[in-house]
Amino acid sequence: MLEVTDLNVSYGAVNAVQGVALRADTGKVTLVLGANGAGKTTSLRAIAGYHKPKSGSVLVDGVDLAGRRAHTMVRNKLVLVPEGRRVFSTLTVEENLRIGGYRASRGAADATIAEVYEQFPILADRKDSQAGLLSGGEQQMLAFGRALMSQPKVILMDEPSMGLAPTMVDSVMTKVREIADGGIAVLIVEQNADAGIRIADDVAVITRGKTVWNGAAADADKAAVHAVLGESAFDENA
Ligand SMILES: Nc1ncnc2c1ncn2[C@@H]1O[C@H](COP(=O)(O)OP(=O)(O)OP(=O)(O)O)[C@@H](O)[C@H]1O
Ligand SMILES: [Mg+2]
């Protein structure tokens, strides 16, 4: 569904990403691991059309869309759930969802909102609340719901568990798994390797801007990932 090869992205003279290869398949969760500054966020933003890559290919359903802007990527069924959730805090939950579905007709958006409420009952309960009043975990669910409003086939997620209490981390990860099981290709960056590997099918490890390991989650044994990422990858409290 998504196949990224030899992605190169720079900030001026800094080559932040140089040789990233990633793939995400329908119905599967691909977990991206890497130390701080490895280039994970840069890769996701370049794939989703928020930062133009220097070179590389981004195949969505076999079509190379590298370098297209974010709205074009959304139209082509690829959407990013950014780091830090970025909900519109003064708007209500439902208004946030409508923004995610802005391309659809009113009727189509209503139908999709109903589906999102079914998948995230907490959002239905809070639909008239200001998004800024939701807990961190609820805001993350809203960020997922908003992404689903564009009816994507590929969702990129940048550290959805960041800053959440350990019990919330589990609910968020369970939702990530459910989203993939609903027939979407999920590519997720997660600092909490243990929590991520539990729900992932495949794993990619990025070190200094380059993919250095790719394989099934079952083969991403702790020792190997540990060797690349160091102690911090496994938070015993999570
Ligand atoms: N706007 C920017 N301008 C210049 N350099 C940047 C910018 N954003 C990121 N970088 C640099 O690019 C490299 C990759 O950063 P990136 O944020 O992609 O890493 P990351 O893997 O997401 O890290 P983290 O785990 O901390 O989120 C780092 O060396 C970082 O300092
Ligand atoms: Mg990052």
mmCIF file of C-alpha atoms and ligand atoms in Angstrom:
data_model
loop_
_atom_site.group_PDB
_atom_site.id
_atom_site.type_symbol
_atom_site.label_atom_id
_atom_site.label_comp_id
_atom_site.label_asym_id
_atom_site.label_seq_id
_atom_site.Cartn_x
_atom_site.Cartn_y
_atom_site.Cartn_z
ATOM 1 C CA MET A 1 0.000 0.000 0.000
ATOM 2 C CA LEU A 2 2.793 2.420 0.983
ATOM 3 C CA GLU A 3 6.322 1.825 -0.169
ATOM 4 C CA VAL A 4 9.040 4.379 0.499
ATOM 5 C CA THR A 5 12.497 3.853 -0.948
ATOM 6 C CA ASP A 6 15.744 5.748 -0.572
ATOM 7 C CA LEU A 7 14.125 8.809 0.980
ATOM 8 C CA ASN A 8 16.468 11.794 1.404
ATOM 9 C CA VAL A 9 15.399 14.946 3.239
ATOM 10 C CA SER A 10 17.464 17.924 4.288
ATOM 11 C CA TYR A 11 17.078 21.137 6.276
ATOM 12 C CA GLY A 12 19.409 23.449 4.397
ATOM 13 C CA ALA A 13 22.827 21.881 4.644
ATOM 14 C CA VAL A 14 21.733 19.278 7.218
ATOM 15 C CA ASN A 15 20.892 15.907 5.690
ATOM 16 C CA ALA A 16 18.445 14.688 8.322
ATOM 17 C CA VAL A 17 17.255 11.685 6.321
ATOM 18 C CA GLN A 18 19.501 9.858 3.919
ATOM 19 C CA GLY A 19 18.320 6.483 2.788
ATOM 20 C CA VAL A 20 15.104 5.693 4.612
ATOM 21 C CA ALA A 21 13.113 2.731 3.316
ATOM 22 C CA LEU A 22 9.706 1.912 4.800
ATOM 23 C CA ARG A 23 6.595 0.037 3.857
ATOM 24 C CA ALA A 24 3.119 -0.292 5.279
ATOM 25 C CA ASP A 25 0.578 -2.870 4.175
ATOM 26 C CA THR A 26 -3.200 -2.923 4.376
ATOM 27 C CA GLY A 27 -4.412 -4.333 7.667
ATOM 28 C CA LYS A 28 -0.975 -4.189 9.230
ATOM 29 C CA VAL A 29 0.887 -2.072 11.751
ATOM 30 C CA THR A 30 4.471 -1.179 10.877
ATOM 31 C CA LEU A 31 6.390 0.188 13.849
ATOM 32 C CA VAL A 32 9.242 2.642 13.251
ATOM 33 C CA LEU A 33 11.862 2.723 15.995
ATOM 34 C CA GLY A 34 14.855 5.011 16.310
ATOM 35 C CA ALA A 35 16.750 7.115 18.826
ATOM 36 C CA ASN A 36 16.089 10.828 19.351
ATOM 37 C CA GLY A 37 17.040 12.785 16.260
ATOM 38 C CA ALA A 38 17.247 9.690 14.041
ATOM 39 C CA GLY A 39 14.949 11.260 11.462
ATOM 40 C CA LYS A 40 11.599 9.616 12.192
ATOM 41 C CA THR A 41 9.465 12.769 12.309
ATOM 42 C CA THR A 42 11.310 14.195 9.314
ATOM 43 C CA SER A 43 10.562 11.019 7.336
ATOM 44 C CA LEU A 44 6.867 11.010 8.243
ATOM 45 C CA ARG A 45 6.453 14.699 7.424
ATOM 46 C CA ALA A 46 8.210 14.279 4.080
ATOM 47 C CA ILE A 47 6.085 11.250 3.188
ATOM 48 C CA ALA A 48 2.867 13.089 4.133
ATOM 49 C CA GLY A 49 3.744 16.143 2.042
ATOM 50 C CA TYR A 50 4.665 18.684 4.728
ATOM 51 C CA HIS A 51 8.340 18.914 3.772
ATOM 52 C CA LYS A 52 9.654 18.331 0.273
ATOM 53 C CA PRO A 53 12.125 15.434 0.080
ATOM 54 C CA LYS A 54 15.353 15.909 -1.855
ATOM 55 C CA SER A 55 14.924 12.542 -3.533
ATOM 56 C CA GLY A 56 13.366 9.131 -3.147
ATOM 57 C CA SER A 57 10.064 7.535 -4.026
ATOM 58 C CA VAL A 58 6.809 7.423 -2.074
ATOM 59 C CA LEU A 59 4.548 4.880 -3.718
ATOM 60 C CA VAL A 60 0.915 4.892 -2.645
ATOM 61 C CA ASP A 61 -0.978 2.077 -4.293
ATOM 62 C CA GLY A 62 1.848 1.858 -6.841
ATOM 63 C CA VAL A 63 1.825 5.558 -7.795
ATOM 64 C CA ASP A 64 4.866 7.689 -6.937
ATOM 65 C CA LEU A 65 3.641 10.757 -5.043
ATOM 66 C CA ALA A 66 6.991 11.921 -3.611
ATOM 67 C CA GLY A 67 7.059 15.694 -3.172
ATOM 68 C CA ARG A 68 3.299 16.221 -3.452
ATOM 69 C CA ARG A 69 1.729 18.566 -0.943
ATOM 70 C CA ALA A 70 -0.226 17.319 2.060
ATOM 71 C CA HIS A 71 -3.689 18.037 0.617
ATOM 72 C CA THR A 72 -2.797 15.968 -2.444
ATOM 73 C CA MET A 73 -1.611 13.135 -0.224
ATOM 74 C CA VAL A 74 -4.900 13.257 1.707
ATOM 75 C CA ARG A 75 -6.811 13.093 -1.567
ATOM 76 C CA ASN A 76 -4.710 10.043 -2.378
ATOM 77 C CA LYS A 77 -5.760 8.454 0.908
ATOM 78 C CA LEU A 78 -2.633 9.056 2.987
ATOM 79 C CA VAL A 79 -2.914 11.102 6.167
ATOM 80 C CA LEU A 80 -0.572 12.045 9.043
ATOM 81 C CA VAL A 81 -1.563 12.152 12.706
ATOM 82 C CA PRO A 82 1.093 14.595 13.872
ATOM 83 C CA GLU A 83 3.172 14.573 16.993
ATOM 84 C CA GLY A 84 1.433 16.347 19.871
ATOM 85 C CA ARG A 85 -2.073 15.639 18.467
ATOM 86 C CA ARG A 86 -2.675 19.258 17.354
ATOM 87 C CA VAL A 87 -6.410 19.342 17.897
ATOM 88 C CA PHE A 88 -8.124 22.732 17.616
ATOM 89 C CA SER A 89 -8.604 23.308 21.321
ATOM 90 C CA THR A 90 -11.253 26.040 21.165
ATOM 91 C CA LEU A 91 -13.441 24.073 18.747
ATOM 92 C CA THR A 92 -15.722 21.239 19.821
ATOM 93 C CA VAL A 93 -14.946 17.583 19.246
ATOM 94 C CA GLU A 94 -17.466 17.429 16.412
ATOM 95 C CA GLU A 95 -16.109 20.596 14.783
ATOM 96 C CA ASN A 96 -12.633 19.050 14.838
ATOM 97 C CA LEU A 97 -13.995 15.944 13.131
ATOM 98 C CA ARG A 98 -15.754 18.032 10.469
ATOM 99 C CA ILE A 99 -12.455 19.717 9.653
ATOM 100 C CA GLY A 100 -10.950 16.268 9.047
ATOM 101 C CA GLY A 101 -13.769 15.513 6.630
ATOM 102 C CA TYR A 102 -13.837 18.877 4.878
ATOM 103 C CA ARG A 103 -13.552 17.351 1.431
ATOM 104 C CA ALA A 104 -16.692 15.245 1.776
ATOM 105 C CA SER A 105 -20.259 16.383 1.195
ATOM 106 C CA ARG A 106 -22.320 17.106 4.311
ATOM 107 C CA GLY A 107 -24.160 13.794 3.981
ATOM 108 C CA ALA A 108 -21.000 11.772 3.474
ATOM 109 C CA ALA A 109 -19.312 13.527 6.391
ATOM 110 C CA ASP A 110 -22.324 12.768 8.629
ATOM 111 C CA ALA A 111 -22.052 9.088 7.748
ATOM 112 C CA THR A 112 -18.322 9.023 8.473
ATOM 113 C CA ILE A 113 -18.790 10.881 11.766
ATOM 114 C CA ALA A 114 -21.311 8.236 12.796
ATOM 115 C CA GLU A 115 -18.702 5.543 12.067
ATOM 116 C CA VAL A 116 -16.053 7.411 14.039
ATOM 117 C CA TYR A 117 -18.424 7.755 17.009
ATOM 118 C CA GLU A 118 -19.100 4.036 16.854
ATOM 119 C CA GLN A 119 -15.386 3.262 16.924
ATOM 120 C CA PHE A 120 -14.663 5.922 19.587
ATOM 121 C CA PRO A 121 -17.683 6.109 21.939
ATOM 122 C CA ILE A 122 -15.792 8.586 24.133
ATOM 123 C CA LEU A 123 -15.879 11.103 21.261
ATOM 124 C CA ALA A 124 -19.645 10.682 20.914
ATOM 125 C CA ASP A 125 -20.049 11.322 24.656
ATOM 126 C CA ARG A 126 -17.940 14.464 24.394
ATOM 127 C CA LYS A 127 -19.009 15.691 20.971
ATOM 128 C CA ASP A 128 -20.069 19.161 22.155
ATOM 129 C CA SER A 129 -17.110 19.647 24.505
ATOM 130 C CA GLN A 130 -14.235 21.909 23.636
ATOM 131 C CA ALA A 131 -11.382 19.737 22.427
ATOM 132 C CA GLY A 132 -8.964 21.541 24.728
ATOM 133 C CA LEU A 133 -10.882 20.261 27.756
ATOM 134 C CA LEU A 134 -10.343 16.593 26.853
ATOM 135 C CA SER A 135 -7.643 14.516 28.541
ATOM 136 C CA GLY A 136 -4.461 13.756 26.599
ATOM 137 C CA GLY A 137 -5.708 10.262 25.772
ATOM 138 C CA GLU A 138 -9.073 11.587 24.604
ATOM 139 C CA GLN A 139 -7.355 14.210 22.463
ATOM 140 C CA GLN A 140 -5.312 11.421 20.879
ATOM 141 C CA MET A 141 -8.524 9.528 20.088
ATOM 142 C CA LEU A 142 -9.843 12.758 18.534
ATOM 143 C CA ALA A 143 -6.681 13.080 16.441
ATOM 144 C CA PHE A 144 -7.243 9.510 15.193
ATOM 145 C CA GLY A 145 -10.921 10.228 14.527
ATOM 146 C CA ARG A 146 -10.088 13.396 12.617
ATOM 147 C CA ALA A 147 -7.631 11.433 10.441
ATOM 148 C CA LEU A 148 -10.244 8.744 9.792
ATOM 149 C CA MET A 149 -12.683 11.405 8.546
ATOM 150 C CA SER A 150 -10.712 11.587 5.294
ATOM 151 C CA GLN A 151 -11.313 7.846 4.803
ATOM 152 C CA PRO A 152 -7.618 7.052 4.425
ATOM 153 C CA LYS A 153 -5.995 3.841 3.267
ATOM 154 C CA VAL A 154 -2.674 4.750 4.899
ATOM 155 C CA ILE A 155 -2.272 6.493 8.278
ATOM 156 C CA LEU A 156 1.075 7.729 9.580
ATOM 157 C CA MET A 157 1.218 8.312 13.347
ATOM 158 C CA ASP A 158 3.984 10.216 15.116
ATOM 159 C CA GLU A 159 4.358 9.109 18.748
ATOM 160 C CA PRO A 160 0.677 8.902 19.695
ATOM 161 C CA SER A 161 1.485 7.734 23.234
ATOM 162 C CA MET A 162 3.748 10.674 24.027
ATOM 163 C CA GLY A 163 2.976 12.240 27.387
ATOM 164 C CA LEU A 164 0.163 9.837 28.239
ATOM 165 C CA ALA A 165 -0.278 7.912 31.484
ATOM 166 C CA PRO A 166 0.711 4.217 31.179
ATOM 167 C CA THR A 167 -2.917 3.002 31.303
ATOM 168 C CA MET A 168 -3.815 5.383 28.466
ATOM 169 C CA VAL A 169 -0.853 4.137 26.434
ATOM 170 C CA ASP A 170 -2.451 0.686 26.345
ATOM 171 C CA SER A 171 -5.841 2.016 25.200
ATOM 172 C CA VAL A 172 -4.217 4.128 22.499
ATOM 173 C CA MET A 173 -2.181 1.145 21.254
ATOM 174 C CA THR A 174 -5.289 -1.043 21.242
ATOM 175 C CA LYS A 175 -7.024 1.575 19.076
ATOM 176 C CA VAL A 176 -4.049 1.665 16.713
ATOM 177 C CA ARG A 177 -4.374 -2.093 16.278
ATOM 178 C CA GLU A 178 -8.142 -1.776 15.676
ATOM 179 C CA ILE A 179 -7.606 0.932 13.068
ATOM 180 C CA ALA A 180 -5.250 -1.368 11.133
ATOM 181 C CA ASP A 181 -7.613 -4.323 11.526
ATOM 182 C CA GLY A 182 -10.299 -2.162 9.912
ATOM 183 C CA GLY A 183 -8.309 -2.435 6.657
ATOM 184 C CA ILE A 184 -5.876 0.471 6.894
ATOM 185 C CA ALA A 185 -2.078 0.440 6.510
ATOM 186 C CA VAL A 186 -0.632 1.990 9.692
ATOM 187 C CA LEU A 187 2.922 3.303 9.982
ATOM 188 C CA ILE A 188 3.607 4.326 13.565
ATOM 189 C CA VAL A 189 6.599 5.966 15.237
ATOM 190 C CA GLU A 190 6.756 5.025 18.893
ATOM 191 C CA GLN A 191 9.433 5.661 21.519
ATOM 192 C CA ASN A 192 7.934 3.015 23.747
ATOM 193 C CA ALA A 193 9.305 -0.025 21.902
ATOM 194 C CA ASP A 194 7.644 -2.593 24.180
ATOM 195 C CA ALA A 195 4.172 -1.124 23.767
ATOM 196 C CA GLY A 196 4.732 -0.737 20.027
ATOM 197 C CA ILE A 197 6.055 -4.230 19.353
ATOM 198 C CA ARG A 198 3.059 -5.728 21.163
ATOM 199 C CA ILE A 199 0.684 -4.469 18.455
ATOM 200 C CA ALA A 200 3.037 -4.377 15.433
ATOM 201 C CA ASP A 201 3.294 -6.818 12.549
ATOM 202 C CA ASP A 202 6.508 -5.369 11.152
ATOM 203 C CA VAL A 203 9.314 -3.220 12.482
ATOM 204 C CA ALA A 204 11.744 -0.788 10.863
ATOM 205 C CA VAL A 205 14.702 0.661 12.746
ATOM 206 C CA ILE A 206 16.121 4.034 11.715
ATOM 207 C CA THR A 207 19.572 5.140 12.834
ATOM 208 C CA ARG A 208 21.103 8.469 11.842
ATOM 209 C CA GLY A 209 18.696 9.074 8.976
ATOM 210 C CA LYS A 210 18.884 5.600 7.482
ATOM 211 C CA THR A 211 16.836 2.406 7.750
ATOM 212 C CA VAL A 212 19.191 -0.162 9.256
ATOM 213 C CA TRP A 213 16.798 -2.997 10.030
ATOM 214 C CA ASN A 214 13.495 -4.211 8.623
ATOM 215 C CA GLY A 215 11.562 -7.317 9.525
ATOM 216 C CA ALA A 216 8.690 -9.055 11.262
ATOM 217 C CA ALA A 217 7.889 -7.839 14.772
ATOM 218 C CA ALA A 218 8.323 -11.416 15.990
ATOM 219 C CA ASP A 219 11.948 -11.274 14.820
ATOM 220 C CA ALA A 220 12.637 -7.825 16.264
ATOM 221 C CA ASP A 221 13.980 -9.407 19.387
ATOM 222 C CA LYS A 222 14.726 -7.212 22.294
ATOM 223 C CA ALA A 223 18.466 -7.768 22.113
ATOM 224 C CA ALA A 224 18.756 -6.599 18.524
ATOM 225 C CA VAL A 225 16.631 -3.481 18.950
ATOM 226 C CA HIS A 226 18.349 -2.796 22.230
ATOM 227 C CA ALA A 227 21.740 -2.888 20.572
ATOM 228 C CA VAL A 228 20.663 -0.227 18.107
ATOM 229 C CA LEU A 229 18.593 2.016 20.344
ATOM 230 C CA GLY A 230 20.021 1.565 23.812
ATOM 231 C CA GLU A 231 18.330 1.216 27.162
ATOM 232 C CA SER A 232 15.785 4.013 26.680
ATOM 233 C CA ALA A 233 13.858 2.039 24.053
ATOM 234 C CA PHE A 234 12.374 -0.193 26.722
ATOM 235 C CA ASP A 235 10.561 1.627 29.456
ATOM 236 C CA GLU A 236 9.834 -0.894 32.187
ATOM 237 C CA ASN A 237 7.015 1.274 33.540
ATOM 238 C CA ALA A 238 5.007 1.175 30.350
HETATM 239 N N1 LIG B 1 13.285 22.301 11.351
HETATM 240 C C1 LIG B 1 14.515 21.767 11.429
HETATM 241 N N2 LIG B 1 15.604 22.466 11.035
HETATM 242 C C2 LIG B 1 16.844 21.933 11.117
HETATM 243 N N3 LIG B 1 17.115 20.705 11.562
HETATM 244 C C3 LIG B 1 16.071 19.954 11.979
HETATM 245 C C4 LIG B 1 14.720 20.434 11.943
HETATM 246 N N4 LIG B 1 13.902 19.475 12.417
HETATM 247 C C5 LIG B 1 14.702 18.444 12.736
HETATM 248 N N5 LIG B 1 16.000 18.723 12.481
HETATM 249 C C6 LIG B 1 17.155 17.812 12.674
HETATM 250 O O1 LIG B 1 16.944 16.665 11.855
HETATM 251 C C7 LIG B 1 17.324 15.482 12.532
HETATM 252 C C8 LIG B 1 16.143 14.527 12.610
HETATM 253 O O2 LIG B 1 15.146 15.081 13.452
HETATM 254 P P1 LIG B 1 13.720 14.388 13.656
HETATM 255 O O3 LIG B 1 12.882 15.332 14.407
HETATM 256 O O4 LIG B 1 13.234 13.906 12.360
HETATM 257 O O5 LIG B 1 14.118 13.140 14.558
HETATM 258 P P2 LIG B 1 13.194 12.110 15.326
HETATM 259 O O6 LIG B 1 13.712 10.747 14.987
HETATM 260 O O7 LIG B 1 11.770 12.367 15.064
HETATM 261 O O8 LIG B 1 13.552 12.434 16.840
HETATM 262 P P3 LIG B 1 12.662 12.366 18.188
HETATM 263 O O9 LIG B 1 12.747 10.946 18.646
HETATM 264 O O10 LIG B 1 13.353 13.277 19.125
HETATM 265 O O11 LIG B 1 11.284 12.790 17.850
HETATM 266 C C9 LIG B 1 17.861 15.922 13.888
HETATM 267 O O12 LIG B 1 19.268 16.016 13.788
HETATM 268 C C10 LIG B 1 17.230 17.269 14.101
HETATM 269 O O13 LIG B 1 18.046 18.082 14.899
HETATM 270 MG MG MG B 2 10.149 12.886 16.259
#
